[in-house]
Structures are given as C-alpha cells and as structure tokens.
Amino acid sequence: MNSQEMANLIKVALGTEKADLAITNGSLVNVYTGELLHGYSVAVKGERIAYVGEDARHSIGADTKVIDATGKTIIPGFIDSHTHINFCTPDEFLRYSFRGGTTTIITEMIDIAFALGIPGIQAFLESCKNQPVKIFGVVPSMVSLSPKFKTEAINREQAKKLLQRTDILGLGEPYWLPVIEQDARLLGLFEETLRARKKITGHSAGARDKKLVAYAASGVCSCHEPITAAEVRERLRLGMYIPAREGEVRKDLAALAGIKDMDLDLHQFILASDGTSIEQVVEEGYMEVVLQKAIDLGFDPVAAIQMVTINPARYLNLEDHLGGIAPGKYADIVIIPGLKDIDAKYVISSGRLIAQNREPLVQPRKHIFPDWTRQSMRLTPTFSPEDFMIHPPKAGSPAPVRVIEQITELVTQELQLDVSLFQGKVAANPEQDLQKAVAIDFLSREGTKFTGLVKGFRLKKGAIASSAAWDIANIIAVGVDDADLALAVNRIVQMQGGAVVCADGKILAEFSLPIGGSLSAAPIETLQRKIGDFQNAAAGLGVPFPDIHLSLIALTTPSIPFFRICEEGLVDIRTNKMFGLLAE
C-alpha cells in the first residue's frame, strides 16, 4: 500500500469516507482466532478491507455497493498453495477456477522451464499478470533424468534474479535424493532462496528416518507427498508444512483424514490440488471441491477453512496481505450458505465482485503467447519405422533386457526378461504385454533418442505419444508398431507439441500443445473434449489406466518410484544410475 491507500482505509474505518463495497449481517469466520462471529459486517475500499465489525453503517454511503449476508457465512478466499496449471493457458484455467471461491494460486512452471528456459518462465508469468485473481509462481528446481540438464538447468545467478520478483514465492519441489547427495547446483539454489527470505517447497516421496531429517535440515519447509496420516505426523514433527493433495495426480485426503484424530496442532496442515484435471475444473470445480471434501470427511469446518486460507498464507509468507478477513488485508472474500456448505454465492477478489452463484461476472485477461514460445520442437529429421528398431548384440539368440514394468498407473519397477527375437530384432509383443518405450530430445535438431521396453500398458496395437513428458524436454511414446510410433512422433513435431493416438497407420485422436510443447492455445472446453477423445482412443487400444496421458508422460520423471526413461537410457532413480537396454 502507498500512503494514500492507507489514508483511504483509515477514513473508511472511521466513517469520514465511504466504502466502495460492504457486506452486512453475516456470520464471519475469523481464521486468526478460530471463532464464528455472528452479525458481522465488512467494508472494503479499493482492493483492501477497511473495516470489520458488528456495525458498518458509518462506512456505507449512497454509492456503496451493499451485499446483505443475512443467514450466510463470510469466509476468506481460497488459496491453492501448490498446483500445476496443466495443458491450458492460465487465462483459460481461470475461466472456471475462480467461480467457486479460489482467489490465489501458486503454480509450478516445470514444463515450460525445460522447454523454453528462463524466457519461457518470464512469458508464463506475463500471462498471469492483471488477472481477476492473484497467481504466483515458484522457481523450478529442474531436477531431471536427462544428463543435459545437469548443465542446462536453472543456475544460481538465474535463480537469484527470478527470486527478486514479487510474483515468485520460492523454489519449487526439489526432489529429495539429489538434495541429500548434496548436489552443488541445488544447494546453491537453496542458499539463494533462503537469502531472498523465500520458501523452499519440498518433495520427499519415499524419504524416511534420517534421510527425511537430512532433507529437512537443508532448509526445505514443506512436503506434499505424504500418503498416510503417520507420514503427515512425521513431517509435522520436523516443522514442515503439509499441503495435502487432492487433485489429478493423487487424491490423498481420505487417507490423511486420520490426522484430525491424533490430537495435533494442524496450523501447518494445508489443502492443495497439486494440479487439477481439465475435466474436474470444468465439470466439478476447484479448491471449493477440496474444502468440501475435507468437511465431509469430518474435519472441523473452521479448521478446514483455515487449511485453504491462513495456513497456506503463513506457509508462503503472504499472511501480511492474504488469508484472512481483517483490516488492511486484500479483500478476498467468499460468501457461502453455511459452514458445511461450500457453495460460493459471491466471490470477491481484491475488492471486486468476480462471480455470483458460480457464474463469472468478469472474464480473465486474454493473453497471447509470443510466436517464439511455439517453436520448441527443433527436430529436423522425419522419423521412419527403422529409427525405432532394436538390434541385439548377438543375432538369433534371446536378448536379456531391462524392462520398465508398470506396477500401477504411475509407479514402475525394473524387470529383467529374456526377450525372443522377431526377424532378428527385439520387438514389441502385445501377447506378452510388451511394448516399446521411446524418449526423444525435442530440443536437439538431430533428435537424440532411446528406445526401450515397457510392460503393463497393454496396448494391443498402435502407439501413443506426447511432448508433455514430466521433468524433461522429451517426446515420450509407447507403441507396439514401429510405423505407428513414427507416425505419432512426426505428427507431434508437425503440431509443435501435443499428444497423439494412432493405429494401423491412422491418427485416431490428438490434441496440440504448441506453447513449449506443454500448453494448448485452444479454449478449455475444446481441450477437454480432445483430451477425452485421446483417453477413449487409447483405451480402445487396450490401455487400462484411468488417465492414460498422465501415465504416459510420467514415464520420464524422477519424482515417482522407481525405474524411468530418458533420451539417453533407462534410470534407476534410487541409485541415480543409468542403464542401456541389455541386462548384464
């Protein structure tokens, strides 16, 4: 605030100047004290709250917009402290996400960072400016299986400059293994983040005992990976904040709900999405759905509201401005029927009424990404079926090979098999549920690539491919036919990014992701339909997973156990060792 804004708030609080907006006669949730205060009113001047109390009549003038909240409950706007705005641009995401009460979003920018580097991050942040709600980012830590990103990832000086931005709140989820191995680049990023007095947001899936303690000792302040109440308690005892996931990748809230019965202080327990599917945000909603589920699972309603308001605000050093309804804070306010009914009747963001009865009253600012962001597919060769053939070292004999075995839709392990040869080559075999897995570096003109094998996708024929592979700049493809693999990859290059399903030499479904190979320029409704077509087409080829595209693009991540692929080979993420296809 500048001095004039301060003066205006003082005048409205005293009644010598009138409010722009007033909410009267509601039951107000005070997230600072945990009280439900009946018959309360709120007066707003500009973007901020000027008065909170039992009688705001002194602040109301002829031009003040008044919302009568009699019989309703007034709560702060919701904060999603950890998400990934996936596949659609921020303005398209906002068309549906704020109508239910979300007024602040903190997003990762991992995908665009791998494809477009620092300029891509800056372009993404530009798209988040001057929107109806507040969007912040965190610096991507860029932990990758790809050897090239050991030298091409964000370095200390680049991070230092990004951390000077007010729309950057910290460092985003550095995976724990390289941290406890004291990776010099990561520790340098940690130092710069702490020096900037910002937060290192963690990711400690699988870390236990002294390894978890070592990770916390590095300065990491949170982890969204617990999948049991005991894991939550373990991390809370180490001083960590816990953003409990309830989104596209994981829905952990039901499994974590037991934390409410452990007689613990839950002020560092938070609700977050970790990324919401296009379908969910369009058809169901956003953080209001997560909050409602927490209440339905038996969390105290006021405590649950704190988990999407003041708790994440304190976690991310935003509590001086956000997270509660108090004088001087941003006027981010939601009016709901009652404590247990998270149905937003009014949504106010920075003092502006932006939605009523789940209908938007304003539209997000449409942002056009520059042309250079649509040129990340630098591959020059046109791929042929021969490019994906695997030649064994000894003709005519079975080949002992390493295989990525899909245990669940996301978790993998190493499997070693003796694979029979077909026409002298290692081939996919749908009868044995054995498919080829291909990773191609789309930033290199020559298309550095590796072809391995995966078991568990159950493809009967055809191929599926995407440029949105996690934590890397790769096209990832799985298929049983080399010609269809080539068709899918070539089509992605033609689209400058996207996802494709094909079989028998025909494209069955596709959607384009031309902005850095990870974001669509299409309306969110069009993207929702095309993602659905992709799912249905891939399921028709035999893939059983509930989100086939997600299972595909997660094949390259070091964040989920245990055996993965990149353009240089197969990687055991527990040991950080890379292997070729042939087993020793």
Coordinates of C-alpha atoms in Angstrom, one line a residue:
M1 CA 0.0 0.0 0.0
N2 CA 1.0 3.6 -0.6
S3 CA 0.3 6.3 1.9
Q4 CA -2.8 7.5 0.0
E5 CA -4.3 3.9 0.1
M6 CA -3.6 3.8 3.9
A7 CA -5.3 7.1 4.4
N8 CA -8.4 6.0 2.5
L9 CA -8.7 2.8 4.6
I10 CA -8.4 4.8 7.8
K11 CA -11.1 7.3 6.7
V12 CA -13.5 4.5 5.8
A13 CA -12.9 2.7 9.1
L14 CA -13.6 6.0 10.9
G15 CA -16.6 6.7 8.7
T16 CA -15.3 10.0 7.3
E17 CA -15.1 8.4 3.8
K18 CA -17.5 5.8 2.4
A19 CA -16.7 2.3 1.3
D20 CA -16.9 1.0 -2.2
L21 CA -18.3 -2.3 -1.1
A22 CA -19.9 -3.5 2.1
I23 CA -21.0 -7.0 3.2
T24 CA -23.5 -6.8 6.1
N25 CA -25.1 -9.0 8.8
G26 CA -23.2 -12.3 8.0
S27 CA -21.6 -14.9 10.2
L28 CA -17.9 -14.3 9.8
V29 CA -15.2 -16.9 10.2
N30 CA -12.2 -15.4 11.9
V31 CA -9.4 -17.6 10.8
Y32 CA -7.0 -15.9 13.3
T33 CA -9.0 -16.9 16.4
G34 CA -11.0 -19.8 15.1
E35 CA -14.2 -18.0 16.0
L36 CA -17.5 -17.8 14.2
L37 CA -18.7 -14.2 14.7
H38 CA -22.4 -13.6 14.1
G39 CA -23.9 -10.4 12.9
Y40 CA -20.7 -9.1 11.4
S41 CA -20.0 -6.7 8.5
V42 CA -17.1 -5.9 6.3
A43 CA -16.3 -2.7 4.5
V44 CA -14.0 -2.5 1.5
K45 CA -12.2 0.4 -0.1
G46 CA -10.4 -0.2 -3.3
E47 CA -8.6 -3.6 -3.2
R48 CA -8.5 -3.9 0.6
I49 CA -10.6 -4.3 3.7
A50 CA -11.1 -1.1 5.7
Y51 CA -13.4 -2.2 8.5
V52 CA -14.5 -5.5 10.1
G53 CA -17.1 -5.3 13.0
E54 CA -20.7 -5.6 14.1
D55 CA -21.9 -2.3 12.5
A56 CA -20.6 -0.9 9.2
R57 CA -23.3 1.7 8.7
H58 CA -20.9 4.5 9.3
S59 CA -18.9 3.3 6.3
I60 CA -21.8 2.9 3.9
G61 CA -22.8 5.8 1.6
A62 CA -25.1 6.3 -1.3
D63 CA -22.6 4.8 -3.8
T64 CA -21.5 1.9 -1.7
K65 CA -22.5 -1.5 -3.1
V66 CA -24.1 -3.5 -0.3
I67 CA -24.4 -7.3 -0.1
D68 CA -26.7 -8.4 2.6
A69 CA -25.3 -11.6 4.0
T70 CA -28.0 -12.3 6.5
G71 CA -28.2 -16.1 7.1
K72 CA -25.0 -16.7 5.2
T73 CA -21.3 -17.2 6.2
I74 CA -18.4 -14.9 5.2
I75 CA -15.0 -16.6 4.8
P76 CA -11.7 -15.7 3.1
G77 CA -10.9 -16.5 -0.5
F78 CA -9.3 -19.9 -1.1
I79 CA -5.5 -20.3 -1.7
D80 CA -4.1 -23.2 -3.7
S81 CA -0.6 -23.3 -2.4
H82 CA 0.7 -26.0 -4.7
T83 CA -0.6 -26.7 -8.2
H84 CA 0.4 -27.1 -11.8
I85 CA -1.6 -25.3 -14.4
N86 CA -1.6 -28.1 -16.9
F87 CA -2.2 -28.1 -20.6
C88 CA -4.3 -24.9 -20.8
T89 CA -3.1 -21.3 -20.5
P90 CA -3.7 -19.5 -17.2
D91 CA -6.5 -17.3 -18.6
E92 CA -8.4 -20.4 -19.8
F93 CA -7.9 -22.1 -16.5
L94 CA -9.2 -19.0 -14.7
R95 CA -12.5 -19.1 -16.6
Y96 CA -13.6 -21.9 -14.4
S97 CA -11.3 -21.9 -11.4
F98 CA -12.3 -18.7 -9.6
R99 CA -16.1 -19.1 -9.8
G100 CA -16.1 -21.4 -6.7
G101 CA -14.0 -19.1 -4.4
T102 CA -10.3 -19.6 -5.3
T103 CA -8.7 -16.1 -5.3
T104 CA -4.9 -17.0 -5.0
I105 CA -3.0 -19.7 -6.9
I106 CA 0.7 -20.7 -6.6
T107 CA 1.8 -22.7 -9.5
E108 CA 4.8 -24.7 -10.6
M109 CA 6.3 -23.9 -14.0
I110 CA 8.4 -27.0 -14.5
D111 CA 7.2 -28.0 -18.0
I112 CA 7.7 -24.7 -19.7
A113 CA 11.1 -24.2 -18.0
F114 CA 12.5 -27.4 -19.5
A115 CA 11.3 -26.5 -23.0
L116 CA 11.8 -22.7 -23.0
G117 CA 14.2 -21.9 -20.2
I118 CA 14.2 -18.6 -18.3
P119 CA 12.4 -16.7 -21.2
G120 CA 9.6 -19.3 -21.1
I121 CA 9.2 -18.7 -17.3
Q122 CA 9.0 -15.0 -17.9
A123 CA 6.5 -15.4 -20.7
F124 CA 4.3 -17.6 -18.4
L125 CA 4.5 -15.1 -15.6
E126 CA 3.4 -12.3 -18.0
S127 CA 0.3 -14.4 -18.8
C128 CA -0.6 -14.4 -15.1
K129 CA -0.4 -10.6 -14.6
N130 CA -3.5 -8.4 -14.2
Q131 CA -5.9 -11.3 -13.9
P132 CA -9.1 -11.4 -11.7
V133 CA -7.2 -13.4 -9.1
K134 CA -3.6 -13.5 -7.9
I135 CA -1.2 -16.0 -9.5
F136 CA 2.3 -16.6 -8.1
G137 CA 5.0 -18.9 -9.2
V138 CA 8.0 -20.7 -7.8
V139 CA 11.4 -21.2 -9.4
P140 CA 11.5 -24.6 -11.0
S141 CA 14.4 -26.6 -9.4
M142 CA 14.6 -28.6 -12.7
V143 CA 15.7 -32.0 -11.3
S144 CA 15.8 -34.3 -14.4
L145 CA 16.9 -37.7 -15.5
S146 CA 18.3 -36.1 -18.7
P147 CA 22.1 -35.6 -18.4
K148 CA 21.9 -32.4 -20.4
F149 CA 20.0 -30.6 -17.6
K150 CA 22.9 -31.1 -15.3
T151 CA 24.4 -28.2 -17.2
E152 CA 21.4 -26.5 -18.8
A153 CA 19.1 -26.3 -15.8
I154 CA 18.5 -23.0 -14.0
N155 CA 21.7 -21.9 -12.3
R156 CA 22.3 -19.9 -9.2
E157 CA 22.6 -16.5 -10.8
Q158 CA 19.4 -17.0 -12.9
A159 CA 17.5 -18.2 -9.8
K160 CA 18.8 -15.1 -7.9
K161 CA 17.2 -12.8 -10.5
L162 CA 13.9 -14.7 -10.5
L163 CA 13.7 -14.7 -6.7
Q164 CA 13.8 -10.9 -6.8
R165 CA 10.4 -10.9 -8.5
T166 CA 7.4 -10.2 -6.2
D167 CA 5.4 -12.9 -8.2
I168 CA 7.9 -15.6 -7.3
L169 CA 7.5 -17.0 -3.8
G170 CA 10.3 -19.5 -3.6
L171 CA 11.9 -22.6 -5.0
G172 CA 9.7 -25.4 -6.4
E173 CA 9.8 -29.0 -5.2
P174 CA 13.5 -30.2 -5.5
Y175 CA 13.3 -34.0 -5.2
W176 CA 15.0 -35.3 -2.1
L177 CA 17.6 -37.8 -3.4
P178 CA 19.9 -35.3 -5.2
V179 CA 19.5 -32.9 -2.2
I180 CA 20.8 -35.4 0.4
E181 CA 23.5 -36.3 -2.0
Q182 CA 24.5 -32.6 -1.8
D183 CA 24.1 -31.7 -5.4
A184 CA 26.0 -28.4 -5.7
R185 CA 23.6 -26.7 -8.1
L186 CA 20.6 -27.4 -5.9
L187 CA 22.3 -26.3 -2.7
G188 CA 23.3 -23.1 -4.4
L189 CA 19.6 -22.6 -5.4
F190 CA 18.7 -23.3 -1.8
E191 CA 21.1 -20.7 -0.5
E192 CA 19.8 -18.0 -2.9
T193 CA 16.2 -18.8 -1.9
L194 CA 16.8 -18.5 1.8
R195 CA 18.9 -15.4 1.3
A196 CA 15.9 -13.9 -0.5
R197 CA 13.7 -14.9 2.5
K198 CA 11.6 -17.1 0.4
K199 CA 10.5 -20.7 0.8
I200 CA 11.9 -24.0 -0.4
T201 CA 8.9 -26.1 -1.1
G202 CA 9.7 -29.8 -0.9
H203 CA 9.0 -33.2 -2.4
S204 CA 10.1 -36.2 -0.2
A205 CA 8.2 -39.2 -1.6
G206 CA 9.8 -42.3 -0.1
A207 CA 12.2 -40.4 2.3
R208 CA 12.2 -41.9 5.8
D209 CA 14.1 -41.7 9.1
K210 CA 17.5 -40.0 8.9
K211 CA 17.1 -39.3 5.1
L212 CA 13.9 -37.3 5.7
V213 CA 15.6 -35.5 8.6
A214 CA 18.6 -34.7 6.3
Y215 CA 16.2 -33.3 3.7
A216 CA 14.5 -31.1 6.2
A217 CA 17.9 -29.9 7.5
S218 CA 18.7 -28.5 4.1
G219 CA 16.1 -25.8 4.5
V220 CA 13.1 -27.4 2.9
C221 CA 9.9 -26.3 4.7
S222 CA 7.2 -28.5 3.2
C223 CA 6.2 -31.7 1.6
H224 CA 3.0 -32.6 -0.3
E225 CA 3.9 -36.3 -0.7
P226 CA 2.6 -38.0 2.5
I227 CA 0.1 -40.7 1.7
T228 CA -0.7 -41.8 5.3
A229 CA -1.6 -39.8 8.5
A230 CA 1.5 -41.2 10.1
E231 CA 3.7 -39.7 7.3
V232 CA 1.9 -36.4 7.8
R233 CA 2.6 -36.5 11.6
E234 CA 6.3 -37.4 11.0
R235 CA 6.8 -34.4 8.8
L236 CA 4.8 -32.0 11.0
R237 CA 7.1 -33.0 13.9
L238 CA 10.0 -31.8 11.8
G239 CA 8.4 -28.4 11.4
M240 CA 7.2 -28.9 7.8
Y241 CA 4.1 -27.6 6.3
I242 CA 2.0 -30.3 4.6
P243 CA -0.1 -29.4 1.6
A244 CA -2.4 -32.5 1.4
R245 CA -3.0 -33.4 -2.2
E246 CA -6.5 -33.7 -3.7
G247 CA -6.2 -33.3 -7.4
E248 CA -5.4 -35.0 -10.7
V249 CA -2.2 -36.9 -9.8
R250 CA -3.2 -38.0 -6.3
K251 CA -6.3 -37.9 -4.1
D252 CA -4.9 -38.4 -0.7
L253 CA -7.3 -36.5 1.6
A254 CA -9.4 -39.5 2.6
A255 CA -6.2 -41.5 3.6
L256 CA -4.8 -38.5 5.5
A257 CA -8.1 -37.6 7.3
G258 CA -7.0 -39.7 10.3
I259 CA -4.6 -36.8 11.2
K260 CA -7.7 -35.0 12.7
D261 CA -8.0 -37.7 15.4
M262 CA -4.3 -37.5 16.5
D263 CA -4.8 -34.5 18.9
L264 CA -2.2 -32.4 16.9
D265 CA -2.0 -28.8 16.1
L266 CA -2.9 -28.6 12.4
H267 CA -1.9 -25.0 11.7
Q268 CA 0.7 -26.3 9.3
F269 CA -1.7 -28.7 7.5
I270 CA -2.9 -27.3 4.2
L271 CA -5.2 -28.4 1.4
A272 CA -3.8 -28.2 -2.1
S273 CA -4.5 -29.7 -5.5
D274 CA -1.0 -30.4 -6.9
G275 CA -2.7 -29.9 -10.3
T276 CA -6.3 -30.3 -11.3
S277 CA -7.5 -32.1 -14.4
I278 CA -9.3 -30.0 -17.1
E279 CA -12.4 -32.2 -16.7
Q280 CA -12.6 -31.6 -12.9
V281 CA -12.2 -27.9 -13.0
V282 CA -14.8 -27.6 -15.8
E283 CA -17.3 -30.1 -14.5
E284 CA -16.9 -30.0 -10.7
G285 CA -14.9 -27.1 -9.5
Y286 CA -11.5 -26.3 -7.9
M287 CA -10.5 -25.7 -4.3
E288 CA -14.1 -25.4 -3.1
V289 CA -14.4 -29.1 -4.0
V290 CA -11.3 -30.0 -1.9
L291 CA -12.6 -27.9 1.0
Q292 CA -16.0 -29.5 0.9
K293 CA -14.4 -33.0 0.8
A294 CA -12.4 -32.2 3.9
I295 CA -15.5 -31.1 5.8
D296 CA -17.4 -34.2 4.6
L297 CA -14.5 -36.3 5.9
G298 CA -15.1 -34.9 9.4
F299 CA -12.6 -32.1 9.7
D300 CA -13.9 -29.3 11.8
P301 CA -15.3 -26.7 9.3
V302 CA -13.4 -23.7 10.7
A303 CA -10.2 -25.7 10.8
A304 CA -10.7 -26.8 7.3
I305 CA -11.3 -23.3 6.1
Q306 CA -8.0 -22.3 7.8
M307 CA -6.4 -25.0 5.7
V308 CA -7.2 -23.2 2.5
T309 CA -6.7 -19.6 3.8
I310 CA -4.5 -18.5 6.7
N311 CA -2.4 -21.7 6.9
P312 CA -1.1 -21.5 3.3
A313 CA -0.8 -17.7 3.6
R314 CA 1.6 -18.2 6.5
Y315 CA 3.4 -21.0 4.8
L316 CA 4.3 -18.8 1.8
N317 CA 4.9 -15.5 3.7
L318 CA 1.7 -14.0 2.4
E319 CA -0.1 -13.5 5.7
D320 CA 0.5 -9.8 5.8
H321 CA -1.7 -9.4 2.8
L322 CA -3.8 -12.6 2.3
G323 CA -5.5 -15.4 4.1
G324 CA -7.9 -13.7 6.4
I325 CA -10.7 -11.1 6.7
A326 CA -9.1 -8.3 8.6
P327 CA -8.4 -4.5 8.1
G328 CA -5.6 -3.8 5.7
K329 CA -5.7 -7.2 4.0
Y330 CA -6.7 -7.8 0.4
A331 CA -10.5 -8.1 0.2
D332 CA -10.6 -11.7 -0.9
I333 CA -13.9 -12.9 0.4
V334 CA -16.4 -15.7 -0.3
I335 CA -20.0 -15.8 0.9
I336 CA -21.4 -19.3 1.4
P337 CA -24.8 -20.6 2.7
G338 CA -23.2 -22.1 5.9
L339 CA -20.1 -23.5 7.4
K340 CA -20.7 -27.0 6.0
D341 CA -21.9 -25.9 2.6
I342 CA -19.1 -24.6 0.4
D343 CA -21.2 -23.3 -2.4
A344 CA -20.0 -19.8 -3.3
K345 CA -22.8 -17.3 -3.7
Y346 CA -20.4 -14.4 -4.0
V347 CA -16.7 -14.3 -4.8
I348 CA -14.8 -11.1 -4.2
S349 CA -11.1 -10.8 -5.3
S350 CA -9.1 -7.7 -4.4
G351 CA -12.3 -5.8 -3.6
R352 CA -14.0 -6.7 -6.9
L353 CA -17.1 -9.0 -7.2
I354 CA -15.9 -11.5 -9.8
A355 CA -18.5 -14.3 -9.5
Q356 CA -22.0 -14.8 -8.2
N357 CA -23.9 -18.1 -7.9
R358 CA -20.9 -19.8 -9.6
E359 CA -21.3 -17.5 -12.7
P360 CA -18.3 -15.3 -13.6
L361 CA -19.0 -11.6 -13.6
V362 CA -15.7 -10.8 -15.2
Q363 CA -13.5 -12.5 -17.7
P364 CA -9.8 -13.3 -17.4
R365 CA -7.5 -11.1 -19.5
K366 CA -6.8 -13.0 -22.7
H367 CA -3.0 -13.4 -23.2
I368 CA -1.4 -14.2 -26.5
F369 CA 2.0 -16.0 -26.0
P370 CA 4.7 -14.8 -28.4
D371 CA 5.5 -16.8 -31.5
W372 CA 8.9 -18.0 -30.3
T373 CA 7.1 -20.0 -27.5
R374 CA 5.6 -22.1 -30.2
Q375 CA 8.8 -23.2 -31.8
S376 CA 10.3 -25.6 -29.2
M377 CA 10.2 -28.7 -31.4
R378 CA 13.6 -28.3 -33.1
L379 CA 13.8 -31.8 -34.6
T380 CA 14.8 -31.8 -38.2
P381 CA 14.6 -35.5 -39.1
T382 CA 11.4 -37.2 -40.2
F383 CA 11.3 -40.4 -38.3
S384 CA 10.9 -43.7 -40.0
P385 CA 10.0 -47.2 -38.5
E386 CA 13.6 -48.2 -38.8
D387 CA 14.5 -45.5 -36.3
F388 CA 12.8 -47.4 -33.5
M389 CA 14.2 -50.9 -34.3
I390 CA 16.3 -52.5 -31.6
H391 CA 19.2 -54.7 -32.8
P392 CA 20.5 -57.2 -30.3
P393 CA 24.3 -57.8 -30.0
K394 CA 24.0 -61.5 -31.0
A395 CA 21.8 -62.4 -33.9
G396 CA 19.4 -65.4 -33.4
S397 CA 19.6 -65.7 -29.6
P398 CA 17.2 -64.4 -26.9
A399 CA 18.1 -61.0 -25.6
P400 CA 18.3 -60.4 -21.8
V401 CA 16.9 -56.9 -21.4
R402 CA 15.8 -54.4 -18.8
V403 CA 12.1 -53.6 -19.0
I404 CA 10.1 -50.8 -17.3
E405 CA 7.3 -52.7 -15.5
Q406 CA 4.2 -50.6 -14.8
I407 CA 3.0 -51.6 -11.3
T408 CA 0.3 -49.0 -11.0
E409 CA -0.8 -46.2 -13.3
L410 CA 2.2 -44.2 -12.1
V411 CA 4.6 -46.5 -10.1
T412 CA 7.2 -48.6 -12.1
Q413 CA 10.0 -51.0 -11.3
E414 CA 12.8 -52.8 -13.2
L415 CA 12.0 -56.2 -14.7
Q416 CA 14.6 -58.3 -16.5
L417 CA 13.4 -60.6 -19.2
D418 CA 14.8 -62.9 -22.0
V419 CA 13.0 -61.5 -25.0
S420 CA 12.6 -63.6 -28.1
L421 CA 13.7 -62.0 -31.3
F422 CA 11.5 -61.3 -34.3
Q423 CA 13.2 -61.2 -37.7
G424 CA 16.5 -60.9 -35.8
K425 CA 15.4 -57.8 -33.7
V426 CA 14.0 -57.1 -30.3
A427 CA 10.3 -56.4 -30.9
A428 CA 7.2 -55.4 -29.0
N429 CA 4.9 -58.4 -28.3
P430 CA 1.3 -57.4 -27.4
E431 CA 0.5 -61.0 -26.5
Q432 CA 3.1 -60.7 -23.6
D433 CA 2.0 -57.1 -22.8
L434 CA 5.4 -55.9 -24.0
Q435 CA 5.6 -52.5 -25.8
K436 CA 8.4 -50.3 -27.0
A437 CA 9.0 -47.1 -25.0
V438 CA 10.7 -44.2 -26.8
A439 CA 12.1 -41.0 -25.4
I440 CA 13.3 -38.3 -27.9
D441 CA 15.0 -35.0 -27.0
F442 CA 12.9 -32.4 -28.9
L443 CA 15.3 -29.6 -28.3
S444 CA 18.1 -31.2 -30.3
R445 CA 17.9 -31.0 -34.0
E446 CA 19.3 -34.5 -34.5
G447 CA 16.7 -35.9 -32.1
T448 CA 18.8 -37.8 -29.5
K449 CA 16.7 -40.8 -28.6
F450 CA 16.5 -44.0 -26.7
T451 CA 14.2 -47.0 -27.4
G452 CA 13.5 -49.4 -24.5
L453 CA 10.7 -51.7 -23.5
V454 CA 7.7 -51.3 -21.1
K455 CA 5.3 -53.9 -19.7
G456 CA 1.9 -53.0 -18.4
F457 CA 0.4 -50.6 -20.9
R458 CA -1.5 -53.5 -22.5
L459 CA -1.5 -51.9 -25.9
K460 CA -2.8 -54.4 -28.4
K461 CA -1.8 -52.3 -31.4
G462 CA -0.8 -48.8 -32.4
A463 CA 1.1 -46.2 -30.4
I464 CA 0.5 -43.2 -28.1
A465 CA 2.9 -40.3 -27.7
S466 CA 3.1 -36.9 -26.1
S467 CA 5.5 -33.9 -25.8
A468 CA 4.4 -33.1 -22.3
A469 CA 6.7 -35.6 -20.6
W470 CA 7.5 -34.7 -17.0
D471 CA 10.8 -33.1 -15.8
I472 CA 12.4 -33.2 -19.2
A473 CA 12.2 -31.9 -22.8
N474 CA 11.3 -35.2 -24.4
I475 CA 8.7 -36.6 -26.6
I476 CA 7.6 -39.8 -24.9
A477 CA 5.9 -42.6 -26.8
V478 CA 4.7 -46.2 -26.2
G479 CA 3.8 -48.5 -29.0
V480 CA 3.7 -52.0 -30.5
D481 CA 4.2 -51.0 -34.1
D482 CA 7.3 -49.1 -35.3
A483 CA 5.4 -47.4 -38.2
D484 CA 2.7 -46.1 -35.8
L485 CA 5.4 -44.9 -33.4
A486 CA 7.0 -42.9 -36.3
L487 CA 3.6 -41.5 -37.3
A488 CA 2.8 -40.4 -33.8
V489 CA 6.2 -38.7 -33.2
N490 CA 6.2 -37.0 -36.6
R491 CA 2.7 -35.6 -36.0
I492 CA 3.7 -34.1 -32.7
V493 CA 6.6 -32.4 -34.4
Q494 CA 4.3 -31.0 -37.1
M495 CA 2.0 -29.6 -34.4
Q496 CA 4.9 -28.1 -32.5
G497 CA 3.9 -30.2 -29.5
G498 CA 0.9 -32.3 -28.5
A499 CA -0.4 -35.8 -27.9
V500 CA -1.4 -38.4 -30.4
V501 CA -3.0 -41.9 -30.5
C502 CA -2.7 -43.8 -33.7
A503 CA -3.1 -47.4 -35.1
D504 CA -2.9 -49.1 -38.4
G505 CA -1.3 -46.0 -40.0
K506 CA -4.1 -43.7 -39.0
I507 CA -4.4 -41.0 -36.3
L508 CA -7.3 -41.8 -34.0
A509 CA -7.1 -38.8 -31.7
E510 CA -4.8 -35.8 -31.0
F511 CA -4.6 -32.5 -29.2
S512 CA -2.0 -29.8 -29.8
L513 CA 0.3 -28.3 -27.1
P514 CA 2.2 -25.8 -29.1
I515 CA 3.3 -23.5 -26.3
G516 CA 6.6 -25.1 -25.1
G517 CA 5.2 -28.5 -26.1
S518 CA 3.1 -28.4 -22.9
L519 CA 0.3 -25.8 -23.2
S520 CA -2.6 -25.5 -25.6
A521 CA -3.8 -22.3 -27.2
A522 CA -7.4 -23.7 -27.5
P523 CA -10.4 -22.9 -25.4
I524 CA -10.5 -25.1 -22.3
E525 CA -13.8 -26.7 -23.5
T526 CA -12.2 -27.8 -26.8
L527 CA -9.2 -29.1 -24.9
Q528 CA -11.4 -31.0 -22.5
R529 CA -13.1 -32.7 -25.4
K530 CA -9.9 -33.6 -27.2
I531 CA -8.3 -35.0 -24.0
G532 CA -11.4 -37.1 -23.6
D533 CA -11.0 -38.3 -27.2
F534 CA -7.4 -39.2 -26.5
Q535 CA -8.4 -41.2 -23.4
N536 CA -11.1 -43.1 -25.3
A537 CA -9.0 -43.9 -28.3
A538 CA -6.1 -45.2 -26.2
A539 CA -8.5 -47.2 -24.0
G540 CA -9.8 -48.7 -27.2
L541 CA -6.3 -50.0 -28.0
G542 CA -6.3 -51.8 -24.6
V543 CA -4.6 -49.3 -22.1
P544 CA -6.4 -49.7 -18.8
F545 CA -5.3 -46.6 -16.9
P546 CA -7.9 -44.0 -15.7
D547 CA -5.7 -41.2 -17.1
I548 CA -3.7 -42.7 -19.9
H549 CA -2.0 -39.5 -20.9
L550 CA -0.8 -39.0 -17.3
S551 CA 0.6 -42.5 -17.1
L552 CA 2.5 -41.9 -20.4
I553 CA 4.1 -38.6 -19.5
A554 CA 5.1 -39.7 -16.0
L555 CA 7.5 -42.3 -17.6
T556 CA 10.3 -39.7 -17.6
T557 CA 10.0 -38.3 -14.0
P558 CA 12.5 -38.8 -11.2
S559 CA 9.7 -37.9 -8.7
I560 CA 7.9 -41.3 -8.6
P561 CA 9.5 -44.7 -7.9
F562 CA 11.4 -46.5 -9.4
F563 CA 12.5 -47.1 -13.0
R564 CA 12.3 -44.5 -15.7
I565 CA 13.4 -43.5 -19.2
C566 CA 15.0 -40.5 -20.9
E567 CA 16.6 -39.8 -24.2
E568 CA 19.9 -41.3 -23.0
G569 CA 18.7 -44.6 -21.5
L570 CA 16.9 -46.2 -18.5
V571 CA 17.4 -44.8 -15.0
D572 CA 17.0 -46.4 -11.6
I573 CA 16.1 -43.3 -9.6
R574 CA 17.0 -44.9 -6.2
T575 CA 20.7 -45.1 -7.2
N576 CA 20.7 -42.4 -9.9
K577 CA 22.4 -44.9 -12.3
M578 CA 21.7 -45.0 -16.0
F579 CA 21.5 -48.3 -18.0
G580 CA 21.2 -49.4 -21.5
L581 CA 18.5 -51.9 -22.6
L582 CA 20.6 -55.0 -22.4
A583 CA 20.9 -56.6 -18.9
E584 CA 24.2 -57.7 -17.7

